[in-house]
Amino acid sequence: MAQNCLKCLKYTMCVVNFLCFICGTAGFGFGVFMMMSSLSSLNIANMLFITGIIMTCVSFLGFLGALKENRCLLVTFFILLFILMLVELTAAFLLLLYESKIDSFLQRDLIDNLEKSRESAKGGNSTMSKGDWDIIQTMFQCCGVHNSSDWKDKVPASCCSKTQCDINQPGCYNKLKAWFEGNSLATGVAVIVLCSIEVLGMCFSVTLFCHISQSGLSYK
């Protein structure tokens, strides 16, 4: 009976890590797509890229360690999950502690991005495309960082609707800030769920490690 339970635990761990591997690959691919086509300067694409790589590597270790019943891989998987959980909790704490500074950083990043986009539209050497801002302004029905005056004398068509051009549209900074604040609860729940999955993964890896040690298998 105990042997069957451990086999079930082993294959459950394999399935969960395989799903995490797929999610990490998807995040990695989406990060690459964003870096090539949209708003890479906001660092969101870089975060997705790095997170996808880490998630893919860690889940692959967990999958392979459980499938091969390799104690070395299971220990490595446990340590990496523990470090990741500490990093996530530290990041969440710092986000709460330095919320105002992060808010100022994002505002400056938006301003820099808009200036580069404006220079690109004038034929400068910037590699940024105004299409990045067109996506945001169309999606959030906003214009510029604070208002349309940020675009100086060339307000893009994305600030206008199909019938009229309303230069009094609110700035994208406030719209984005409101959007992030509105999704803060969902983000918090996602972090809690992620940490819970990581704790379960650590428990599974320790259980399998102990079973392999008690079985008298040689160290792999």
mmCIF file of C-alpha atoms in Angstrom:
data_model
loop_
_atom_site.group_PDB
_atom_site.id
_atom_site.type_symbol
_atom_site.label_atom_id
_atom_site.label_comp_id
_atom_site.label_asym_id
_atom_site.label_seq_id
_atom_site.Cartn_x
_atom_site.Cartn_y
_atom_site.Cartn_z
ATOM 1 C CA MET A 1 0.000 0.000 0.000
ATOM 2 C CA ALA A 2 2.793 2.362 0.962
ATOM 3 C CA GLN A 3 4.625 1.492 -2.251
ATOM 4 C CA ASN A 4 1.560 2.385 -4.318
ATOM 5 C CA CYS A 5 1.178 5.718 -2.495
ATOM 6 C CA LEU A 6 4.806 6.578 -3.191
ATOM 7 C CA LYS A 7 4.395 5.694 -6.862
ATOM 8 C CA CYS A 8 1.336 7.926 -6.996
ATOM 9 C CA LEU A 9 3.353 10.705 -5.337
ATOM 10 C CA LYS A 10 6.191 10.185 -7.813
ATOM 11 C CA TYR A 11 4.001 10.440 -10.898
ATOM 12 C CA THR A 12 1.991 13.302 -9.434
ATOM 13 C CA MET A 13 5.235 15.209 -8.980
ATOM 14 C CA CYS A 14 6.198 14.368 -12.569
ATOM 15 C CA VAL A 15 2.888 15.662 -13.937
ATOM 16 C CA VAL A 16 2.957 18.867 -11.872
ATOM 17 C CA ASN A 17 6.537 19.637 -12.881
ATOM 18 C CA PHE A 18 5.737 18.914 -16.519
ATOM 19 C CA LEU A 19 2.862 21.423 -16.385
ATOM 20 C CA CYS A 20 5.175 23.969 -14.729
ATOM 21 C CA PHE A 21 7.719 23.308 -17.480
ATOM 22 C CA ILE A 22 5.083 24.066 -20.130
ATOM 23 C CA CYS A 23 4.059 27.277 -18.298
ATOM 24 C CA GLY A 24 7.692 28.345 -18.004
ATOM 25 C CA THR A 25 8.261 27.722 -21.705
ATOM 26 C CA ALA A 26 5.152 29.753 -22.546
ATOM 27 C CA GLY A 27 6.326 32.624 -20.313
ATOM 28 C CA PHE A 28 9.790 32.490 -21.905
ATOM 29 C CA GLY A 29 8.293 32.585 -25.405
ATOM 30 C CA PHE A 30 5.916 35.423 -24.559
ATOM 31 C CA GLY A 31 8.803 37.379 -23.047
ATOM 32 C CA VAL A 32 10.823 36.974 -26.245
ATOM 33 C CA PHE A 33 7.802 38.071 -28.288
ATOM 34 C CA MET A 34 7.355 41.207 -26.149
ATOM 35 C CA MET A 35 11.069 42.024 -26.340
ATOM 36 C CA MET A 36 10.867 41.960 -30.133
ATOM 37 C CA SER A 37 7.561 43.742 -30.639
ATOM 38 C CA SER A 38 6.287 45.693 -27.663
ATOM 39 C CA LEU A 39 7.384 47.809 -24.712
ATOM 40 C CA SER A 40 10.598 46.045 -23.863
ATOM 41 C CA SER A 41 11.779 49.216 -22.134
ATOM 42 C CA LEU A 42 9.214 48.738 -19.373
ATOM 43 C CA ASN A 43 11.204 45.671 -18.212
ATOM 44 C CA ILE A 44 8.058 43.482 -18.233
ATOM 45 C CA ALA A 45 9.409 41.462 -21.148
ATOM 46 C CA ASN A 46 12.749 40.969 -19.394
ATOM 47 C CA MET A 47 10.992 39.778 -16.248
ATOM 48 C CA LEU A 48 8.908 37.265 -18.214
ATOM 49 C CA PHE A 49 12.015 36.086 -20.058
ATOM 50 C CA ILE A 50 14.050 35.496 -16.876
ATOM 51 C CA THR A 51 11.117 33.999 -14.944
ATOM 52 C CA GLY A 52 10.359 31.626 -17.804
ATOM 53 C CA ILE A 53 13.963 30.382 -17.924
ATOM 54 C CA ILE A 54 14.127 29.833 -14.148
ATOM 55 C CA MET A 55 10.747 28.109 -14.023
ATOM 56 C CA THR A 56 11.647 25.856 -16.945
ATOM 57 C CA CYS A 57 14.999 24.785 -15.472
ATOM 58 C CA VAL A 58 13.692 24.142 -11.950
ATOM 59 C CA SER A 59 10.628 22.193 -13.111
ATOM 60 C CA PHE A 60 12.807 20.105 -15.441
ATOM 61 C CA LEU A 61 15.045 19.167 -12.498
ATOM 62 C CA GLY A 62 12.010 18.194 -10.429
ATOM 63 C CA PHE A 63 10.516 16.149 -13.262
ATOM 64 C CA LEU A 64 13.743 14.304 -14.031
ATOM 65 C CA GLY A 65 14.588 13.753 -10.364
ATOM 66 C CA ALA A 66 11.171 12.245 -9.624
ATOM 67 C CA LEU A 67 11.088 10.131 -12.784
ATOM 68 C CA LYS A 68 14.607 8.704 -12.307
ATOM 69 C CA GLU A 69 14.366 8.679 -8.489
ATOM 70 C CA ASN A 70 17.663 10.533 -8.391
ATOM 71 C CA ARG A 71 18.488 11.854 -4.937
ATOM 72 C CA CYS A 72 21.000 14.413 -6.192
ATOM 73 C CA LEU A 73 18.445 16.004 -8.500
ATOM 74 C CA LEU A 74 15.755 15.921 -5.801
ATOM 75 C CA VAL A 75 18.047 17.718 -3.332
ATOM 76 C CA THR A 76 18.941 20.304 -5.971
ATOM 77 C CA PHE A 77 15.243 20.763 -6.774
ATOM 78 C CA PHE A 78 14.427 21.270 -3.076
ATOM 79 C CA ILE A 79 17.195 23.854 -2.587
ATOM 80 C CA LEU A 80 16.252 25.819 -5.702
ATOM 81 C CA LEU A 81 12.562 25.862 -4.728
ATOM 82 C CA PHE A 82 13.470 27.077 -1.242
ATOM 83 C CA ILE A 83 15.652 29.863 -2.666
ATOM 84 C CA LEU A 84 12.917 30.863 -5.147
ATOM 85 C CA MET A 85 10.341 31.072 -2.376
ATOM 86 C CA LEU A 86 12.639 33.279 -0.292
ATOM 87 C CA VAL A 87 13.269 35.533 -3.304
ATOM 88 C CA GLU A 88 9.520 35.835 -4.015
ATOM 89 C CA LEU A 89 8.669 36.681 -0.410
ATOM 90 C CA THR A 90 11.536 39.193 -0.264
ATOM 91 C CA ALA A 91 10.392 40.793 -3.538
ATOM 92 C CA ALA A 92 6.809 41.061 -2.252
ATOM 93 C CA PHE A 93 8.063 42.682 0.965
ATOM 94 C CA LEU A 94 10.250 45.162 -0.946
ATOM 95 C CA LEU A 95 7.370 46.042 -3.280
ATOM 96 C CA LEU A 96 5.259 46.979 -0.273
ATOM 97 C CA LEU A 97 8.112 48.786 1.482
ATOM 98 C CA TYR A 98 9.321 50.813 -1.511
ATOM 99 C CA GLU A 99 5.999 51.252 -3.316
ATOM 100 C CA SER A 100 6.430 55.021 -3.768
ATOM 101 C CA LYS A 101 9.971 54.698 -5.161
ATOM 102 C CA ILE A 102 8.906 51.962 -7.582
ATOM 103 C CA ASP A 103 5.999 54.160 -8.640
ATOM 104 C CA SER A 104 8.430 57.013 -9.407
ATOM 105 C CA PHE A 105 10.707 54.654 -11.310
ATOM 106 C CA LEU A 106 7.848 53.446 -13.513
ATOM 107 C CA GLN A 107 6.793 57.036 -14.190
ATOM 108 C CA ARG A 108 10.333 57.975 -15.281
ATOM 109 C CA ASP A 109 10.506 54.826 -17.413
ATOM 110 C CA LEU A 110 7.295 55.819 -19.206
ATOM 111 C CA ILE A 111 8.601 59.344 -19.799
ATOM 112 C CA ASP A 112 11.907 58.044 -21.200
ATOM 113 C CA ASN A 113 10.057 55.596 -23.423
ATOM 114 C CA LEU A 114 7.799 58.346 -24.790
ATOM 115 C CA GLU A 115 10.757 60.632 -25.516
ATOM 116 C CA LYS A 116 12.524 57.854 -27.420
ATOM 117 C CA SER A 117 9.358 57.149 -29.367
ATOM 118 C CA ARG A 118 9.014 60.834 -30.257
ATOM 119 C CA GLU A 119 12.640 60.972 -31.412
ATOM 120 C CA SER A 120 12.062 57.870 -33.525
ATOM 121 C CA ALA A 121 9.058 59.533 -35.168
ATOM 122 C CA LYS A 122 11.263 62.522 -36.055
ATOM 123 C CA GLY A 123 13.784 60.290 -37.762
ATOM 124 C CA GLY A 124 16.302 60.081 -34.928
ATOM 125 C CA ASN A 125 18.650 57.209 -34.155
ATOM 126 C CA SER A 126 16.363 55.632 -31.574
ATOM 127 C CA THR A 127 15.302 52.073 -32.269
ATOM 128 C CA MET A 128 12.029 52.544 -30.353
ATOM 129 C CA SER A 129 8.769 52.493 -32.277
ATOM 130 C CA LYS A 130 5.791 54.756 -31.700
ATOM 131 C CA GLY A 131 3.688 51.659 -32.287
ATOM 132 C CA ASP A 132 4.506 50.623 -28.719
ATOM 133 C CA TRP A 133 2.663 53.668 -27.407
ATOM 134 C CA ASP A 134 -0.134 53.213 -29.928
ATOM 135 C CA ILE A 135 -0.900 49.850 -28.341
ATOM 136 C CA ILE A 136 -1.133 51.295 -24.816
ATOM 137 C CA GLN A 137 -3.037 54.421 -25.785
ATOM 138 C CA THR A 138 -5.589 52.449 -27.766
ATOM 139 C CA MET A 139 -5.996 49.766 -25.120
ATOM 140 C CA PHE A 140 -6.348 52.108 -22.129
ATOM 141 C CA GLN A 141 -7.945 55.063 -23.946
ATOM 142 C CA CYS A 142 -5.250 57.469 -22.762
ATOM 143 C CA CYS A 143 -2.726 59.872 -24.255
ATOM 144 C CA GLY A 144 0.886 60.529 -23.253
ATOM 145 C CA VAL A 145 2.282 59.974 -19.778
ATOM 146 C CA HIS A 146 0.288 62.714 -18.020
ATOM 147 C CA ASN A 147 -1.652 64.228 -20.942
ATOM 148 C CA SER A 148 -1.435 64.878 -24.699
ATOM 149 C CA SER A 149 1.052 67.751 -24.214
ATOM 150 C CA ASP A 150 3.776 65.153 -23.609
ATOM 151 C CA TRP A 151 3.746 64.559 -27.374
ATOM 152 C CA LYS A 152 4.493 68.264 -28.009
ATOM 153 C CA ASP A 153 3.239 69.273 -31.451
ATOM 154 C CA LYS A 154 2.705 65.743 -32.830
ATOM 155 C CA VAL A 155 -0.153 63.952 -31.100
ATOM 156 C CA PRO A 156 -0.390 60.387 -32.508
ATOM 157 C CA ALA A 157 -3.561 59.061 -34.088
ATOM 158 C CA SER A 158 -3.933 56.526 -31.243
ATOM 159 C CA CYS A 159 -4.970 59.440 -28.997
ATOM 160 C CA CYS A 160 -8.004 59.958 -31.227
ATOM 161 C CA SER A 161 -11.174 57.954 -31.600
ATOM 162 C CA LYS A 162 -12.743 57.108 -34.961
ATOM 163 C CA THR A 163 -14.955 60.211 -34.853
ATOM 164 C CA GLN A 164 -12.917 62.864 -33.079
ATOM 165 C CA CYS A 165 -9.548 63.684 -31.567
ATOM 166 C CA ASP A 166 -9.912 64.362 -27.848
ATOM 167 C CA ILE A 167 -6.653 65.867 -26.612
ATOM 168 C CA ASN A 168 -8.089 66.019 -23.104
ATOM 169 C CA GLN A 169 -7.796 62.278 -22.587
ATOM 170 C CA PRO A 170 -6.212 61.263 -19.263
ATOM 171 C CA GLY A 171 -2.552 60.275 -19.160
ATOM 172 C CA CYS A 172 -1.506 56.662 -19.479
ATOM 173 C CA TYR A 173 0.448 56.755 -16.217
ATOM 174 C CA ASN A 174 -2.691 57.163 -14.101
ATOM 175 C CA LYS A 175 -4.572 54.610 -16.203
ATOM 176 C CA LEU A 176 -1.792 52.035 -15.850
ATOM 177 C CA LYS A 177 -1.450 52.738 -12.130
ATOM 178 C CA ALA A 178 -5.198 52.233 -11.623
ATOM 179 C CA TRP A 179 -5.040 48.998 -13.631
ATOM 180 C CA PHE A 180 -2.195 47.600 -11.524
ATOM 181 C CA GLU A 181 -3.937 48.607 -8.290
ATOM 182 C CA GLY A 182 -7.143 46.981 -9.504
ATOM 183 C CA ASN A 183 -5.283 43.729 -10.116
ATOM 184 C CA SER A 184 -3.261 43.800 -6.891
ATOM 185 C CA LEU A 185 -5.620 41.338 -5.173
ATOM 186 C CA ALA A 186 -5.313 38.838 -8.024
ATOM 187 C CA THR A 187 -1.530 39.252 -7.930
ATOM 188 C CA GLY A 188 -1.445 38.613 -4.190
ATOM 189 C CA VAL A 189 -3.574 35.478 -4.566
ATOM 190 C CA ALA A 190 -1.308 34.278 -7.388
ATOM 191 C CA VAL A 191 1.792 34.740 -5.193
ATOM 192 C CA ILE A 192 0.150 32.811 -2.329
ATOM 193 C CA VAL A 193 -0.880 29.977 -4.673
ATOM 194 C CA LEU A 194 2.627 29.878 -6.181
ATOM 195 C CA CYS A 195 4.271 29.698 -2.746
ATOM 196 C CA SER A 196 1.840 26.931 -1.727
ATOM 197 C CA ILE A 197 2.745 24.917 -4.830
ATOM 198 C CA GLU A 198 6.444 25.404 -4.065
ATOM 199 C CA VAL A 199 5.946 24.186 -0.466
ATOM 200 C CA LEU A 200 4.119 21.103 -1.775
ATOM 201 C CA GLY A 201 6.919 20.513 -4.272
ATOM 202 C CA MET A 202 9.499 20.668 -1.471
ATOM 203 C CA CYS A 203 7.439 18.240 0.640
ATOM 204 C CA PHE A 204 7.128 15.823 -2.281
ATOM 205 C CA SER A 205 10.858 15.954 -3.029
ATOM 206 C CA VAL A 206 11.782 15.339 0.630
ATOM 207 C CA THR A 207 9.346 12.405 0.846
ATOM 208 C CA LEU A 208 10.762 10.794 -2.294
ATOM 209 C CA PHE A 209 14.327 11.448 -1.118
ATOM 210 C CA CYS A 210 13.657 9.734 2.216
ATOM 211 C CA HIS A 211 11.984 6.776 0.476
ATOM 212 C CA ILE A 212 14.957 6.295 -1.864
ATOM 213 C CA SER A 213 17.386 6.506 1.084
ATOM 214 C CA GLN A 214 15.400 3.954 3.114
ATOM 215 C CA SER A 215 15.272 1.618 0.105
ATOM 216 C CA GLY A 216 19.016 1.168 0.339
ATOM 217 C CA LEU A 217 19.702 2.392 -3.175
ATOM 218 C CA SER A 218 23.175 3.657 -3.889
ATOM 219 C CA TYR A 219 23.609 7.404 -4.123
ATOM 220 C CA LYS A 220 22.925 8.530 -7.670
#
